PDB file of C-alpha atoms in Angstrom:
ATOM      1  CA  UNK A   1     143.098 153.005  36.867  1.00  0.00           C
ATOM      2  CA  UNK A   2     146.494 151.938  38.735  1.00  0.00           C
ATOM      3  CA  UNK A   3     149.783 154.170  38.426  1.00  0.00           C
ATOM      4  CA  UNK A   4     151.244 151.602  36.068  1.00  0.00           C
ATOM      5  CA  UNK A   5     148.566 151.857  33.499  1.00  0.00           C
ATOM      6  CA  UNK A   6     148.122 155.731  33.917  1.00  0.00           C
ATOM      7  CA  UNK A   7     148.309 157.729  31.194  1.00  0.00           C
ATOM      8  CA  UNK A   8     152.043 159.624  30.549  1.00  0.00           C
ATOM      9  CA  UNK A   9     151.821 163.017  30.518  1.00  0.00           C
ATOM     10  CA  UNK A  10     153.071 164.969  27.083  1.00  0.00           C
ATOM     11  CA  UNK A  11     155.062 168.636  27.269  1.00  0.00           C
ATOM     12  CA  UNK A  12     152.095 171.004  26.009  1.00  0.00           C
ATOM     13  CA  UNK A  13     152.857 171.741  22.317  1.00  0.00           C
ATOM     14  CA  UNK A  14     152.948 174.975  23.315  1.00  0.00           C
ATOM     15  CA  UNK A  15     155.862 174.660  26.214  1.00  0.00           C
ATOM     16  CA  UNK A  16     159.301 176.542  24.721  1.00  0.00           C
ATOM     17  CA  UNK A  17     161.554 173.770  23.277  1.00  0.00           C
ATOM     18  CA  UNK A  18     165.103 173.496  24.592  1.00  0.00           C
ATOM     19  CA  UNK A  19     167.748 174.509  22.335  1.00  0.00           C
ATOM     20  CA  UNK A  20     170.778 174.207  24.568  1.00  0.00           C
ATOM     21  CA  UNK A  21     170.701 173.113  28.118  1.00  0.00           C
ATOM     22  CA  UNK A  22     170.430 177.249  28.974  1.00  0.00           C
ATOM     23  CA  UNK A  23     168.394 178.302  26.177  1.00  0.00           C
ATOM     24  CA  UNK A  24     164.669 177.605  25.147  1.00  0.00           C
ATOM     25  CA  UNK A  25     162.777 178.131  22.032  1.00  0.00           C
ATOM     26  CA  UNK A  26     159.087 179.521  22.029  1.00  0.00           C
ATOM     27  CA  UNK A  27     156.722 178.462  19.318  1.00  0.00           C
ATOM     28  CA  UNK A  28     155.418 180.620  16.470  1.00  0.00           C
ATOM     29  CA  UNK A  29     153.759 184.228  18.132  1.00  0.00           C
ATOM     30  CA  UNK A  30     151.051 185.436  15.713  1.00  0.00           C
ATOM     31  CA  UNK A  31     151.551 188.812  17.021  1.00  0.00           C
ATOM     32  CA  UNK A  32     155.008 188.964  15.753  1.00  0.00           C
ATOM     33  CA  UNK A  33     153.863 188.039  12.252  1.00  0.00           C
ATOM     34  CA  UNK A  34     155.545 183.814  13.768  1.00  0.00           C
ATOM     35  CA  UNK A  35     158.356 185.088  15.033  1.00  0.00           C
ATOM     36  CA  UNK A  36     159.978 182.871  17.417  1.00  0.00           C
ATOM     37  CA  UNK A  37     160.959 184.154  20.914  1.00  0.00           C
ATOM     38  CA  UNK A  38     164.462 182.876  22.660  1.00  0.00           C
ATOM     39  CA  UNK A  39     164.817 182.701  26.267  1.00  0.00           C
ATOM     40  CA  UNK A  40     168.064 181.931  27.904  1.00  0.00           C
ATOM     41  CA  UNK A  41     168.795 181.108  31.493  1.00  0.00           C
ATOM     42  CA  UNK A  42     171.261 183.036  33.511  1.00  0.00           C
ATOM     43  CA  UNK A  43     173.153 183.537  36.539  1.00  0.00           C
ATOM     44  CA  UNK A  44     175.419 185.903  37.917  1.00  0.00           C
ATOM     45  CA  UNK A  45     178.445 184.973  39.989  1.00  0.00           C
ATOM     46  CA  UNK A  46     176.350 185.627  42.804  1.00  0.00           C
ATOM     47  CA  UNK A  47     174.102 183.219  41.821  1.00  0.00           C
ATOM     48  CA  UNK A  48     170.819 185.523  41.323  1.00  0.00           C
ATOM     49  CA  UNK A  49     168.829 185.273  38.494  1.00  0.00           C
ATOM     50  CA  UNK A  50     169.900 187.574  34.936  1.00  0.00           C
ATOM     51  CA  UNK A  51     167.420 185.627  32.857  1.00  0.00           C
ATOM     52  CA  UNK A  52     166.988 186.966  29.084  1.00  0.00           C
ATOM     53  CA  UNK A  53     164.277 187.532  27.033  1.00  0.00           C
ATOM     54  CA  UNK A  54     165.027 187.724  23.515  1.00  0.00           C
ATOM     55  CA  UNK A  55     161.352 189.324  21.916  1.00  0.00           C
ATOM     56  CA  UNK A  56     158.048 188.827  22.809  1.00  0.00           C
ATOM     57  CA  UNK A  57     156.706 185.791  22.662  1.00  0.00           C
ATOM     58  CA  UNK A  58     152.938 185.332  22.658  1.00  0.00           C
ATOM     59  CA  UNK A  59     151.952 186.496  25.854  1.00  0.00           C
ATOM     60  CA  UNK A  60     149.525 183.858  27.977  1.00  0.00           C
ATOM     61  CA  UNK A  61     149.017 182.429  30.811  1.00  0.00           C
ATOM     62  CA  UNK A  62     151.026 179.565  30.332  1.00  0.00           C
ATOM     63  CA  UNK A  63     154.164 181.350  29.099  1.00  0.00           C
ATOM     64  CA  UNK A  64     154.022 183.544  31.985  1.00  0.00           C
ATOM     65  CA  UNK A  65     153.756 180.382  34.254  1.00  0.00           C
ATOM     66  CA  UNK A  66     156.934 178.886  32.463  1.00  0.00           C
ATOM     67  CA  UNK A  67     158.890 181.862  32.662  1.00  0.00           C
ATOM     68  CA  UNK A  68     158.106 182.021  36.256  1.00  0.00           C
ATOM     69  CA  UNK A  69     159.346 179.150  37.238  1.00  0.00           C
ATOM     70  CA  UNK A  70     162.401 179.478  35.518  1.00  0.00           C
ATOM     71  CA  UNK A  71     163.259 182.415  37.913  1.00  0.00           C
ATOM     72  CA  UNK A  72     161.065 184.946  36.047  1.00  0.00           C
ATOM     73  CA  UNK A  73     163.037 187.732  33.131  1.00  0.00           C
ATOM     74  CA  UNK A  74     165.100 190.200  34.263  1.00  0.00           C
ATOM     75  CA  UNK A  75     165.493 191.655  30.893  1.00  0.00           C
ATOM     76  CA  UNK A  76     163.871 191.680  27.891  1.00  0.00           C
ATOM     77  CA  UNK A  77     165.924 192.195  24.769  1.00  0.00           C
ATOM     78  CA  UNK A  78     164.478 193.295  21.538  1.00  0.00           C
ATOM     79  CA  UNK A  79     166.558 192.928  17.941  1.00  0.00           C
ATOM     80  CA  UNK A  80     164.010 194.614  15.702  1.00  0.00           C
ATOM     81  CA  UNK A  81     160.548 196.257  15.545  1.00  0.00           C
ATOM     82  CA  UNK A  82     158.595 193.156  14.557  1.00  0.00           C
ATOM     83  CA  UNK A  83     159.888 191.172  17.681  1.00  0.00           C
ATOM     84  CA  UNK A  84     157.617 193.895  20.378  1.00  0.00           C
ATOM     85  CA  UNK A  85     154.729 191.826  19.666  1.00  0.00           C
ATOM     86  CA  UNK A  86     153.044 192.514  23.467  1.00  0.00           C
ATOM     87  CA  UNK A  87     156.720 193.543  25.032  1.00  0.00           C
ATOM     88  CA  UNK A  88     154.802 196.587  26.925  1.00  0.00           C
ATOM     89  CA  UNK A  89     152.056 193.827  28.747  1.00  0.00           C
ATOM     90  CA  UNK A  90     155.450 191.558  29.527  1.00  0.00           C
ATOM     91  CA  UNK A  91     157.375 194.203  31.129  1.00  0.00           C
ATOM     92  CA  UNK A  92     154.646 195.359  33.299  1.00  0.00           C
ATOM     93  CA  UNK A  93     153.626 191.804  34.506  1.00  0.00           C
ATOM     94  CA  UNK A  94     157.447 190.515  34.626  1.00  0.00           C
ATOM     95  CA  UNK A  95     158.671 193.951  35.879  1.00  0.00           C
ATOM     96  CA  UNK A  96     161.435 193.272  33.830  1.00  0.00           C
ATOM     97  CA  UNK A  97     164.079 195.866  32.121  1.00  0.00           C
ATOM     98  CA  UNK A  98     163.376 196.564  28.193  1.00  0.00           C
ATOM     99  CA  UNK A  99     166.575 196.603  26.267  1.00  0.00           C
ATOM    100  CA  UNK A 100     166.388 198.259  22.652  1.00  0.00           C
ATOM    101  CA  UNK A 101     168.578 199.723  20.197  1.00  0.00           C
ATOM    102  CA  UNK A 102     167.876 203.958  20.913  1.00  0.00           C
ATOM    103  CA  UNK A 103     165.884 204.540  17.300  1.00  0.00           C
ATOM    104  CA  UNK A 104     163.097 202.098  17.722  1.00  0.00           C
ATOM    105  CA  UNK A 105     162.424 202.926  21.585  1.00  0.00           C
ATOM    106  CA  UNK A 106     160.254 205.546  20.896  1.00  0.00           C
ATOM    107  CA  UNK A 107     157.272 202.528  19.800  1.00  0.00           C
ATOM    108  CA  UNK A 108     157.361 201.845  23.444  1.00  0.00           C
ATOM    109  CA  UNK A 109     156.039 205.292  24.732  1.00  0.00           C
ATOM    110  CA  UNK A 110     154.501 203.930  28.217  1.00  0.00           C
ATOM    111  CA  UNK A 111     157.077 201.660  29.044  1.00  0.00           C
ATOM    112  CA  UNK A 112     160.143 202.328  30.583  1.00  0.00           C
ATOM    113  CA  UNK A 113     163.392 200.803  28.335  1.00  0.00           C
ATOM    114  CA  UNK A 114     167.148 201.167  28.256  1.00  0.00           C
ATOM    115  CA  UNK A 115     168.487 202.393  25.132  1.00  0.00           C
ATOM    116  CA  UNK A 116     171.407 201.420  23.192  1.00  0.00           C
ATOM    117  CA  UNK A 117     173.566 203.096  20.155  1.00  0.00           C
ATOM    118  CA  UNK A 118     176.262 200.618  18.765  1.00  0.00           C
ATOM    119  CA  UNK A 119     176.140 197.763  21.569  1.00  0.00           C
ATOM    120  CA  UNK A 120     175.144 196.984  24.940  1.00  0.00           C
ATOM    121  CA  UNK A 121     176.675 194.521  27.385  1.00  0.00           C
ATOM    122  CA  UNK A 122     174.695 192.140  29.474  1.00  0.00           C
ATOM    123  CA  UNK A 123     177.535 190.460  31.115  1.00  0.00           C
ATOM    124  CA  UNK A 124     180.463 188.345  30.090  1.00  0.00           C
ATOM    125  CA  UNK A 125     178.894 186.148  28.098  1.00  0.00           C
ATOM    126  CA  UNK A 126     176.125 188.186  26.213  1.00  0.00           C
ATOM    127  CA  UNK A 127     176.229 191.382  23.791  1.00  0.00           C
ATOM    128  CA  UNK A 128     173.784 193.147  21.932  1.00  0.00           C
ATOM    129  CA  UNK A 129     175.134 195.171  18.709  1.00  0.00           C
ATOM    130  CA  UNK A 130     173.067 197.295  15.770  1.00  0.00           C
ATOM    131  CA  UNK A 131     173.079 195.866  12.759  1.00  0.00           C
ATOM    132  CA  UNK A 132     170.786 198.218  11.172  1.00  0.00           C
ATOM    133  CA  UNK A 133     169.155 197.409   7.697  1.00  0.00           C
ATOM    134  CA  UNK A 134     166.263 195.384   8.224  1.00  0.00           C
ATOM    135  CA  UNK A 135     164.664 197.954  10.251  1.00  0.00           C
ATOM    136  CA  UNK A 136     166.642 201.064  11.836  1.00  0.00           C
ATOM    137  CA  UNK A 137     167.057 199.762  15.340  1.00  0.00           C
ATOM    138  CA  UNK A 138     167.521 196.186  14.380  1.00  0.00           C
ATOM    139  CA  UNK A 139     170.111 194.344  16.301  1.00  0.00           C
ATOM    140  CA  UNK A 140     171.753 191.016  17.237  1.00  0.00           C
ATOM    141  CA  UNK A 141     172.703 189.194  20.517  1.00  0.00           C
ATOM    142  CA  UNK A 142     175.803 187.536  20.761  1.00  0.00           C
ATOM    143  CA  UNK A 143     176.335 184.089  23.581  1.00  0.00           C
ATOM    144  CA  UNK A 144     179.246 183.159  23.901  1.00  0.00           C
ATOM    145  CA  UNK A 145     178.353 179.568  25.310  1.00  0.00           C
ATOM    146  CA  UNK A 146     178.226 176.281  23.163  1.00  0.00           C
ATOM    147  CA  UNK A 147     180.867 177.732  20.674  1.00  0.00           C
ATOM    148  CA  UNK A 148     179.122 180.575  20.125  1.00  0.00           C
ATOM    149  CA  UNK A 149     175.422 181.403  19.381  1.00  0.00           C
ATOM    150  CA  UNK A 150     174.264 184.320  17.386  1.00  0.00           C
ATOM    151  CA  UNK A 151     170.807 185.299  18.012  1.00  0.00           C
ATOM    152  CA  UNK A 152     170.114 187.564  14.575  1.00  0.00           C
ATOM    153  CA  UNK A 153     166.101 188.343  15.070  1.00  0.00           C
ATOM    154  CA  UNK A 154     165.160 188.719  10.854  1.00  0.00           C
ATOM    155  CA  UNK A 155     168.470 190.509   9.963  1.00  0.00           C
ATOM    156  CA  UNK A 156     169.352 186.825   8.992  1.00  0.00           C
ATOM    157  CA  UNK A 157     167.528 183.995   8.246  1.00  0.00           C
ATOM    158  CA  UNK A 158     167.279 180.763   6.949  1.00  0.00           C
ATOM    159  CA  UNK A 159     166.322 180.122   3.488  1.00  0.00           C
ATOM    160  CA  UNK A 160     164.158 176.566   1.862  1.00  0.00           C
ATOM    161  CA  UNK A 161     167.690 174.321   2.505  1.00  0.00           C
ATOM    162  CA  UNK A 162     168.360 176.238   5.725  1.00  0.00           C
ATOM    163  CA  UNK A 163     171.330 178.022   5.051  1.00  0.00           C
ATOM    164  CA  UNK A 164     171.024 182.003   6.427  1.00  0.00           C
ATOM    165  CA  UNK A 165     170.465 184.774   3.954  1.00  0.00           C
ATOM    166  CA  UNK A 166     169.687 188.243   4.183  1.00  0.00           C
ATOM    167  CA  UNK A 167     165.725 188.789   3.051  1.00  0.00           C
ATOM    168  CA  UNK A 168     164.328 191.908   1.142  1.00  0.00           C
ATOM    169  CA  UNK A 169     160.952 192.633   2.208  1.00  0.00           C
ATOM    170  CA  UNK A 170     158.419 195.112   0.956  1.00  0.00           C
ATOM    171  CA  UNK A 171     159.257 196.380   4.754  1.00  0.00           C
ATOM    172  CA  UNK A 172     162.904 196.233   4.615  1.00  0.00           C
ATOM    173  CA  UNK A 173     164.379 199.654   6.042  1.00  0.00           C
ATOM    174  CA  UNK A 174     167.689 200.248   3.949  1.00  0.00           C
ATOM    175  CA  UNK A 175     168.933 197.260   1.913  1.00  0.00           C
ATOM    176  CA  UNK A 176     172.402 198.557   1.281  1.00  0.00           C
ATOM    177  CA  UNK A 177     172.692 198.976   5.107  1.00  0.00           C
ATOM    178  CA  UNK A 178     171.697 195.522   5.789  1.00  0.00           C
ATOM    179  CA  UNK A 179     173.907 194.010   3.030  1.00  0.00           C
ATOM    180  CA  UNK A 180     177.003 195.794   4.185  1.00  0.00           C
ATOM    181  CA  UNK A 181     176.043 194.717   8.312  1.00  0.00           C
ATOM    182  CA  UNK A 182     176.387 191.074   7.224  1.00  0.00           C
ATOM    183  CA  UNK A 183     179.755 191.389   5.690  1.00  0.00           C
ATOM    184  CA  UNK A 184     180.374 193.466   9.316  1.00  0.00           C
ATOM    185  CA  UNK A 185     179.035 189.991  10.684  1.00  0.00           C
ATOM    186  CA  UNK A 186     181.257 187.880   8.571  1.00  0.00           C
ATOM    187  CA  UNK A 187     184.589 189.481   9.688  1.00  0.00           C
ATOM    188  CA  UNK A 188     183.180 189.715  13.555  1.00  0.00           C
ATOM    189  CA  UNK A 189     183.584 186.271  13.888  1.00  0.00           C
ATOM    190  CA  UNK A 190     186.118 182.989  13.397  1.00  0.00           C
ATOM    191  CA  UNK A 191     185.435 179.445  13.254  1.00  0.00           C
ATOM    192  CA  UNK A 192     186.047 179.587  16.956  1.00  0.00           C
ATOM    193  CA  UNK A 193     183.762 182.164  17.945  1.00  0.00           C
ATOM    194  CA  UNK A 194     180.454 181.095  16.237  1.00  0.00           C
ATOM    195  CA  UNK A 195     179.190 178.259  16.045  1.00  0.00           C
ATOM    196  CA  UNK A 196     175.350 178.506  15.677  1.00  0.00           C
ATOM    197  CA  UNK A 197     172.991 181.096  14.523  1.00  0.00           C
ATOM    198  CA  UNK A 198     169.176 181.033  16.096  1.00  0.00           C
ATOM    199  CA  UNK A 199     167.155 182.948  13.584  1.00  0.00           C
ATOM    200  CA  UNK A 200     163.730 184.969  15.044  1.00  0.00           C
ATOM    201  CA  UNK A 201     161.840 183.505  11.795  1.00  0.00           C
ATOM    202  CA  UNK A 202     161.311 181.005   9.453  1.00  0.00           C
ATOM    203  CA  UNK A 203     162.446 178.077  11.805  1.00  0.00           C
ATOM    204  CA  UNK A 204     160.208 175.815  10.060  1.00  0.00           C
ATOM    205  CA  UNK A 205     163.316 176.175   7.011  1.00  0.00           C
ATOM    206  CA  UNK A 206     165.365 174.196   9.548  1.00  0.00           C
ATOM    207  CA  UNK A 207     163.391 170.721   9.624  1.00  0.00           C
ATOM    208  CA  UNK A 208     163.732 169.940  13.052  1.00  0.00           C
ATOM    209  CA  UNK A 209     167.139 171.272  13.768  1.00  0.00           C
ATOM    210  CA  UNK A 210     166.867 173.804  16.076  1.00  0.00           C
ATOM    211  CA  UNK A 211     169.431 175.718  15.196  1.00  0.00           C
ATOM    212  CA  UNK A 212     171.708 177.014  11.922  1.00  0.00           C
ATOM    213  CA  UNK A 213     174.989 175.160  12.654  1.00  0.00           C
ATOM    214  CA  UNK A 214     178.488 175.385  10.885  1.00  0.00           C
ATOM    215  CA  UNK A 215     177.151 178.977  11.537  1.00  0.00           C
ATOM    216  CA  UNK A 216     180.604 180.868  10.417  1.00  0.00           C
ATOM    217  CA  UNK A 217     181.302 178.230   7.539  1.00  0.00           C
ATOM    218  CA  UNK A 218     177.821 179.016   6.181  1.00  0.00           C
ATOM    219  CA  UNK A 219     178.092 182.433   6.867  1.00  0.00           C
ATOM    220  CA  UNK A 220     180.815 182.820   5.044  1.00  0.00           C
ATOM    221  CA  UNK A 221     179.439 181.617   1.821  1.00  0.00           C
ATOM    222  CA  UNK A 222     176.793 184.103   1.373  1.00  0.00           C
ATOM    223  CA  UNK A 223     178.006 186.211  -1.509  1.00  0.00           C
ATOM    224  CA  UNK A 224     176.914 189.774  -0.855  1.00  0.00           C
ATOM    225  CA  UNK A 225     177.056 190.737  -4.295  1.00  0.00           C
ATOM    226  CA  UNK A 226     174.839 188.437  -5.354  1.00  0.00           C
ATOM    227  CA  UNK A 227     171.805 189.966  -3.521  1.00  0.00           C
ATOM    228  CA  UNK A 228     172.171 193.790  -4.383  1.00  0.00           C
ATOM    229  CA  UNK A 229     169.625 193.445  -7.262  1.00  0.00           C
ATOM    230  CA  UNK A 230     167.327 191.261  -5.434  1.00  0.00           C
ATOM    231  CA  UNK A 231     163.556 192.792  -5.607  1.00  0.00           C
ATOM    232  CA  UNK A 232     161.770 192.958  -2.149  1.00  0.00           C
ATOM    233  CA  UNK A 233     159.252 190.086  -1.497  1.00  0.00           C
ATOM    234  CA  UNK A 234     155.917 190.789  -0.083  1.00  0.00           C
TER     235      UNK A 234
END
């Protein structure tokens, strides 16, 4: 067979999909129940690697290869309970630091982790802050690149048309507290500051979009009110 008649290669369905040119997307990790696992590329002004791990993806061969050779993870950033998945197995392969908000630490006994109370600061661009309510630790990440990118784990997510919604679970920690963290979330911002949310879950909702834009207009029209009756889902 010549070169011009060869084959092309395909990305493995498997590889992380690019979001923005800094951040990737990992498919679907069973142990997280299909959450989906960000990863977003970063350098200091010193030009060393600060690469972020946002949850666990699933934890293979081949992600560890990719994550490699994108200059490995210096930290690994958890926003809620459900999002460990194999975080312990990461951080001892990656030897990278554990990030987690200070009441859900304790599920990583054996492996060492910085812990948070209201926010933590990863640099200029990127900060962590509890949003408790889906679970007691859970937490967001904030980027300020590409007009602003709000990484919410399941504190938001989107719903069947793809707009983001708070979700009551059988699971759910404290549904008042969760309620009253997205109205914190919807004076945080302005139309300036956010510009896309990446949900942990439930990406399939956004039909090839890959992520929630008009993220402030649409967060904005969540009513609050209208989900304090709701009944948990299973």
């Amino acid at each position: 067979m010549t070169a011009a008649s060869a084959p092309v290669s395909s990305p493995s369905p498997k590889a992380p999909r690019t979001v923005f040119d800094t951040v990737y997307a990992f498919a679907p990790n069973r142990d997280t129940q299909g959450a989906t696992a960000y990863f977003i590329v970063n350098n200091t002004a010193e030009g060393l690697p600060a690469n972020l791990l946002i949850d666990a993806p699933a934890w293979d061969e081949e992600n560890r290869a990719w994550l490699t050779a994108q200059g490995g993870v210096q930290r690994l950033f958890i926003t809620h309970r459900g999002g460990l998945g194999r975080a312990a197995a990461i951080q001892k392969a990656l030897g990278c630091e554990v990030v987690i908000q200070e009441q859900e630490a304790y599920l990583l006994p054996d492996t060492p982790t910085t812990a948070f109370h209201h926010r933590f600061d990863f640099g200029p661009e990127l900060e962590a802050f509890w949003t408790p309510g889906h679970s007691p630790g859970s937490a967001c990440l904030y980027y300020r690149a590409y007009g602003g990118v709000l990484f919410t784990g399941r504190h938001l997510l989107p719903n069947r048309v793809g707009d983001p919604e708070p979700l009551r679970l059988s699971k759910t920690f404290h549904w008042p507290r969760q309620l009253q963290q997205v109205g914190a979330l919807k004076t945080r911002f302005s139309a300036e500051t956010l510009a896309h949310i990446c949900p942990g879950a439930s990406t399939g909702f956004l039909r090839g979009q890959r992520t929630i834009d008009r993220a402030y207009e649409r967060l904005q029209a969540i009513d609050i009110e209208t989900y304090r009756g709701v009944q948990p889902l299973l």
